[in-house]
PDB file of C-alpha atoms and ligand atoms in Angstrom:
ATOM      1  CA  UNK A   1      32.090  14.799  -6.227  1.00 63.00           C
ATOM      2  CA  UNK A   2      31.317  11.169  -4.387  1.00 74.00           C
ATOM      3  CA  UNK A   3      28.535  10.896  -2.644  1.00 91.00           C
ATOM      4  CA  UNK A   4      28.466   9.767   1.411  1.00 97.00           C
ATOM      5  CA  UNK A   5      28.562   5.738   1.685  1.00 98.00           C
ATOM      6  CA  UNK A   6      28.881   5.096   5.460  1.00 98.00           C
ATOM      7  CA  UNK A   7      26.890   7.535   8.079  1.00 98.00           C
ATOM      8  CA  UNK A   8      28.146   7.213  11.831  1.00 98.00           C
ATOM      9  CA  UNK A   9      25.043   8.286  14.282  1.00 98.00           C
ATOM     10  CA  UNK A  10      26.097   9.264  17.379  1.00 97.00           C
ATOM     11  CA  UNK A  11      23.441   8.364  19.988  1.00 97.00           C
ATOM     12  CA  UNK A  12      22.701   9.857  23.253  1.00 94.00           C
ATOM     13  CA  UNK A  13      19.180   8.289  23.905  1.00 93.00           C
ATOM     14  CA  UNK A  14      18.767  12.184  24.994  1.00 88.00           C
ATOM     15  CA  UNK A  15      14.672  13.578  24.311  1.00 86.00           C
ATOM     16  CA  UNK A  16      16.137  15.372  20.793  1.00 87.00           C
ATOM     17  CA  UNK A  17      17.739  12.071  20.189  1.00 91.00           C
ATOM     18  CA  UNK A  18      14.944  10.928  17.162  1.00 93.00           C
ATOM     19  CA  UNK A  19      15.297  14.003  15.625  1.00 93.00           C
ATOM     20  CA  UNK A  20      19.288  13.920  15.138  1.00 96.00           C
ATOM     21  CA  UNK A  21      18.437  10.132  14.173  1.00 97.00           C
ATOM     22  CA  UNK A  22      15.807  10.935  11.550  1.00 96.00           C
ATOM     23  CA  UNK A  23      18.394  13.000   9.708  1.00 97.00           C
ATOM     24  CA  UNK A  24      20.860  10.699   9.561  1.00 98.00           C
ATOM     25  CA  UNK A  25      18.124   7.986   8.582  1.00 98.00           C
ATOM     26  CA  UNK A  26      17.202  10.899   5.434  1.00 97.00           C
ATOM     27  CA  UNK A  27      21.106  11.275   4.701  1.00 98.00           C
ATOM     28  CA  UNK A  28      21.565   7.844   4.154  1.00 98.00           C
ATOM     29  CA  UNK A  29      18.407   6.418   2.436  1.00 97.00           C
ATOM     30  CA  UNK A  30      19.283   9.985  -0.295  1.00 96.00           C
ATOM     31  CA  UNK A  31      23.000   9.133  -0.456  1.00 96.00           C
ATOM     32  CA  UNK A  32      22.136   5.653  -0.247  1.00 97.00           C
ATOM     33  CA  UNK A  33      24.724   4.740   2.089  1.00 98.00           C
ATOM     34  CA  UNK A  34      25.006   2.146   4.910  1.00 98.00           C
ATOM     35  CA  UNK A  35      23.993   3.684   8.493  1.00 98.00           C
ATOM     36  CA  UNK A  36      25.666   3.066  11.506  1.00 98.00           C
ATOM     37  CA  UNK A  37      24.759   3.582  14.678  1.00 98.00           C
ATOM     38  CA  UNK A  38      27.285   4.378  18.161  1.00 98.00           C
ATOM     39  CA  UNK A  39      26.644   4.638  21.834  1.00 97.00           C
ATOM     40  CA  UNK A  40      29.189   5.107  24.390  1.00 96.00           C
ATOM     41  CA  UNK A  41      28.336   4.409  27.982  1.00 94.00           C
ATOM     42  CA  UNK A  42      30.138   6.916  30.281  1.00 85.00           C
ATOM     43  CA  UNK A  43      33.060   5.295  32.695  1.00 76.00           C
ATOM     44  CA  UNK A  44      33.252   8.479  34.861  1.00 66.00           C
ATOM     45  CA  UNK A  45      34.970   7.291  38.754  1.00 62.00           C
ATOM     46  CA  UNK A  46      32.477   8.128  40.991  1.00 61.00           C
ATOM     47  CA  UNK A  47      33.934  11.377  43.265  1.00 61.00           C
ATOM     48  CA  UNK A  48      34.328  10.536  47.137  1.00 63.00           C
ATOM     49  CA  UNK A  49      34.609  13.721  49.546  1.00 64.00           C
ATOM     50  CA  UNK A  50      37.330  11.939  51.388  1.00 67.00           C
ATOM     51  CA  UNK A  51      39.842  10.606  48.946  1.00 62.00           C
ATOM     52  CA  UNK A  52      38.275  12.010  45.495  1.00 63.00           C
ATOM     53  CA  UNK A  53      37.683  10.913  42.176  1.00 61.00           C
ATOM     54  CA  UNK A  54      39.812   7.889  42.738  1.00 58.00           C
ATOM     55  CA  UNK A  55      36.917   4.577  42.613  1.00 57.00           C
ATOM     56  CA  UNK A  56      36.119   3.462  39.758  1.00 59.00           C
ATOM     57  CA  UNK A  57      32.437   2.489  39.007  1.00 57.00           C
ATOM     58  CA  UNK A  58      31.736  -1.336  40.372  1.00 65.00           C
ATOM     59  CA  UNK A  59      31.989  -3.721  37.898  1.00 67.00           C
ATOM     60  CA  UNK A  60      28.479  -5.047  38.283  1.00 77.00           C
ATOM     61  CA  UNK A  61      27.245  -1.731  37.812  1.00 81.00           C
ATOM     62  CA  UNK A  62      28.911  -1.048  34.445  1.00 83.00           C
ATOM     63  CA  UNK A  63      27.596  -4.722  32.747  1.00 87.00           C
ATOM     64  CA  UNK A  64      24.117  -3.487  33.786  1.00 89.00           C
ATOM     65  CA  UNK A  65      24.488   0.053  32.167  1.00 90.00           C
ATOM     66  CA  UNK A  66      26.080  -1.734  29.259  1.00 93.00           C
ATOM     67  CA  UNK A  67      23.082  -4.172  29.422  1.00 95.00           C
ATOM     68  CA  UNK A  68      20.581  -1.410  29.394  1.00 95.00           C
ATOM     69  CA  UNK A  69      22.446   0.668  26.515  1.00 96.00           C
ATOM     70  CA  UNK A  70      22.756  -2.341  24.235  1.00 97.00           C
ATOM     71  CA  UNK A  71      18.901  -3.419  25.050  1.00 97.00           C
ATOM     72  CA  UNK A  72      18.310   0.343  23.533  1.00 97.00           C
ATOM     73  CA  UNK A  73      20.286   0.449  21.095  1.00 97.00           C
ATOM     74  CA  UNK A  74      19.108  -2.660  19.899  1.00 98.00           C
ATOM     75  CA  UNK A  75      15.657  -1.317  19.900  1.00 97.00           C
ATOM     76  CA  UNK A  76      17.077   2.131  17.783  1.00 97.00           C
ATOM     77  CA  UNK A  77      18.484   0.373  15.509  1.00 97.00           C
ATOM     78  CA  UNK A  78      15.378  -1.776  14.940  1.00 97.00           C
ATOM     79  CA  UNK A  79      13.711   1.513  14.676  1.00 96.00           C
ATOM     80  CA  UNK A  80      16.311   2.438  11.698  1.00 97.00           C
ATOM     81  CA  UNK A  81      16.650  -0.791  10.077  1.00 96.00           C
ATOM     82  CA  UNK A  82      20.672  -0.887  10.995  1.00 98.00           C
ATOM     83  CA  UNK A  83      21.851  -4.678  11.508  1.00 97.00           C
ATOM     84  CA  UNK A  84      23.247  -5.227  14.490  1.00 97.00           C
ATOM     85  CA  UNK A  85      27.143  -5.677  13.650  1.00 98.00           C
ATOM     86  CA  UNK A  86      26.386  -2.007  12.898  1.00 98.00           C
ATOM     87  CA  UNK A  87      25.412  -1.408  16.517  1.00 98.00           C
ATOM     88  CA  UNK A  88      28.226   0.252  17.973  1.00 98.00           C
ATOM     89  CA  UNK A  89      28.562  -0.323  21.980  1.00 98.00           C
ATOM     90  CA  UNK A  90      31.646   0.994  23.644  1.00 96.00           C
ATOM     91  CA  UNK A  91      32.597   2.164  27.166  1.00 93.00           C
ATOM     92  CA  UNK A  92      34.881   5.040  27.210  1.00 93.00           C
ATOM     93  CA  UNK A  93      34.462   8.884  26.552  1.00 93.00           C
ATOM     94  CA  UNK A  94      31.947  10.346  24.110  1.00 94.00           C
ATOM     95  CA  UNK A  95      34.565  12.042  21.552  1.00 95.00           C
ATOM     96  CA  UNK A  96      36.900   9.821  21.286  1.00 96.00           C
ATOM     97  CA  UNK A  97      35.178   6.240  21.193  1.00 97.00           C
ATOM     98  CA  UNK A  98      33.173   8.235  18.319  1.00 98.00           C
ATOM     99  CA  UNK A  99      36.624   9.387  16.256  1.00 98.00           C
ATOM    100  CA  UNK A 100      38.047   5.878  16.754  1.00 98.00           C
ATOM    101  CA  UNK A 101      35.245   4.150  15.543  1.00 98.00           C
ATOM    102  CA  UNK A 102      33.991   5.869  12.701  1.00 98.00           C
ATOM    103  CA  UNK A 103      38.109   5.719  11.588  1.00 98.00           C
ATOM    104  CA  UNK A 104      37.858   1.911  12.221  1.00 98.00           C
ATOM    105  CA  UNK A 105      34.682   1.933  10.258  1.00 98.00           C
ATOM    106  CA  UNK A 106      35.260   3.817   7.236  1.00 98.00           C
ATOM    107  CA  UNK A 107      33.063   6.302   8.122  1.00 98.00           C
ATOM    108  CA  UNK A 108      32.372   8.609   5.952  1.00 97.00           C
ATOM    109  CA  UNK A 109      30.038  11.020   7.621  1.00 98.00           C
ATOM    110  CA  UNK A 110      29.466  10.919  11.051  1.00 98.00           C
ATOM    111  CA  UNK A 111      26.109  12.500  12.213  1.00 98.00           C
ATOM    112  CA  UNK A 112      25.045  13.970  15.849  1.00 96.00           C
ATOM    113  CA  UNK A 113      23.583  16.482  17.873  1.00 93.00           C
ATOM    114  CA  UNK A 114      24.886  20.669  18.853  1.00 89.00           C
ATOM    115  CA  UNK A 115      23.380  22.434  21.514  1.00 79.00           C
ATOM    116  CA  UNK A 116      23.446  25.614  21.137  1.00 64.00           C
ATOM    117  CA  UNK A 117      26.313  26.650  24.054  1.00 62.00           C
ATOM    118  CA  UNK A 118      28.235  29.796  24.154  1.00 58.00           C
ATOM    119  CA  UNK A 119      30.700  31.017  27.037  1.00 59.00           C
ATOM    120  CA  UNK A 120      32.206  28.745  29.622  1.00 57.00           C
ATOM    121  CA  UNK A 121      29.965  25.415  28.468  1.00 58.00           C
ATOM    122  CA  UNK A 122      32.176  25.440  24.932  1.00 60.00           C
ATOM    123  CA  UNK A 123      35.564  26.429  27.005  1.00 56.00           C
ATOM    124  CA  UNK A 124      34.641  23.176  28.288  1.00 55.00           C
ATOM    125  CA  UNK A 125      33.967  21.335  24.983  1.00 63.00           C
ATOM    126  CA  UNK A 126      31.056  19.327  24.486  1.00 85.00           C
ATOM    127  CA  UNK A 127      31.730  16.013  22.749  1.00 91.00           C
ATOM    128  CA  UNK A 128      30.094  17.756  19.235  1.00 91.00           C
ATOM    129  CA  UNK A 129      33.221  19.522  19.213  1.00 90.00           C
ATOM    130  CA  UNK A 130      35.818  17.001  20.371  1.00 92.00           C
ATOM    131  CA  UNK A 131      34.944  15.113  17.134  1.00 96.00           C
ATOM    132  CA  UNK A 132      34.382  18.750  14.692  1.00 94.00           C
ATOM    133  CA  UNK A 133      37.719  18.806  16.116  1.00 93.00           C
ATOM    134  CA  UNK A 134      39.347  15.736  16.187  1.00 96.00           C
ATOM    135  CA  UNK A 135      37.384  13.400  13.436  1.00 98.00           C
ATOM    136  CA  UNK A 136      39.289  12.955   9.997  1.00 97.00           C
ATOM    137  CA  UNK A 137      36.104  12.412   8.225  1.00 98.00           C
ATOM    138  CA  UNK A 138      32.772  15.483   7.615  1.00 97.00           C
ATOM    139  CA  UNK A 139      30.770  15.825  10.253  1.00 97.00           C
ATOM    140  CA  UNK A 140      27.287  16.868  10.716  1.00 96.00           C
ATOM    141  CA  UNK A 141      26.119  18.532  13.809  1.00 94.00           C
ATOM    142  CA  UNK A 142      22.558  18.829  13.923  1.00 93.00           C
ATOM    143  CA  UNK A 143      21.364  21.991  15.784  1.00 90.00           C
ATOM    144  CA  UNK A 144      19.345  20.892  18.712  1.00 86.00           C
ATOM    145  CA  UNK A 145      16.612  23.403  20.673  1.00 79.00           C
ATOM    146  CA  UNK A 146      17.837  24.573  24.182  1.00 68.00           C
ATOM    147  CA  UNK A 147      15.442  24.951  26.610  1.00 52.00           C
TER     148      UNK A 147
HETATM  149  P1  AMP B   1      26.887  16.881  23.816  1.00 80.12           P
HETATM  150  O1  AMP B   1      28.217  17.462  23.513  1.00 80.12           O
HETATM  151  O2  AMP B   1      27.197  15.656  25.143  1.00 80.12           O
HETATM  152  O3  AMP B   1      25.488  17.959  24.294  1.00 80.12           O
HETATM  153  O4  AMP B   1      26.308  15.871  22.960  1.00 80.12           O
HETATM  154  C1  AMP B   1      26.077  16.495  21.498  1.00 80.12           C
HETATM  155  C2  AMP B   1      25.404  15.150  20.339  1.00 80.12           C
HETATM  156  O5  AMP B   1      26.992  14.161  20.857  1.00 80.12           O
HETATM  157  C3  AMP B   1      24.833  14.170  21.090  1.00 80.12           C
HETATM  158  O6  AMP B   1      23.308  14.947  20.558  1.00 80.12           O
HETATM  159  C4  AMP B   1      24.853  12.804  20.572  1.00 80.12           C
HETATM  160  O7  AMP B   1      24.506  12.918  18.955  1.00 80.12           O
HETATM  161  C5  AMP B   1      26.290  12.649  20.764  1.00 80.12           C
HETATM  162  N1  AMP B   1      26.708  12.430  22.035  1.00 80.12           N
HETATM  163  C6  AMP B   1      26.699  12.203  23.405  1.00 80.12           C
HETATM  164  N2  AMP B   1      27.311  11.615  24.062  1.00 80.12           N
HETATM  165  C7  AMP B   1      27.008  10.683  23.540  1.00 80.12           C
HETATM  166  C8  AMP B   1      26.962   9.233  24.172  1.00 80.12           C
HETATM  167  N3  AMP B   1      27.443   9.048  25.278  1.00 80.12           N
HETATM  168  N4  AMP B   1      26.844   8.221  23.199  1.00 80.12           N
HETATM  169  C9  AMP B   1      27.579   8.341  22.004  1.00 80.12           C
HETATM  170  N5  AMP B   1      26.801   9.849  21.162  1.00 80.12           N
HETATM  171  C10 AMP B   1      26.633  10.717  22.048  1.00 80.12           C
END
């Protein structure tokens, strides 16, 4: 069995993120694999009571969000020793972008966090769920403690 060669950490900058990041870093060291990181900025439309979800985010606001995310990603990259060309920042739907980038970059293991959700939350589908179902490579869902 071959070792993993390219690991992709999906970072949402949440309070649990550091735990997931350390796991990805540990595995990359253990397998002597490349480590990349991805963050996706949501571009959800703003819901207006009168017109419904039809107003997309303001272009300037999107730019500000992307700039702020880029800074956080760079900090995390520095912390984990991930060079800039392996720090991926996308805008859109997290699960779709994670799966697409993993394919484009020939990633063989995606590492992300997973909450122990049940019932309705599972039906609605979490990012972890979506990636697990659509990724063509292995996915490690690191169990996070819910408060
Ligand atoms: P969630 O399903 O939203 O609870 O997120 C589960 C995991 O998916 C997180 O712990 C992250 O590893 C990853 N994830 C969620 N949202 C994003 C995002 N916007 N960018 C990158 N990774 C994300």
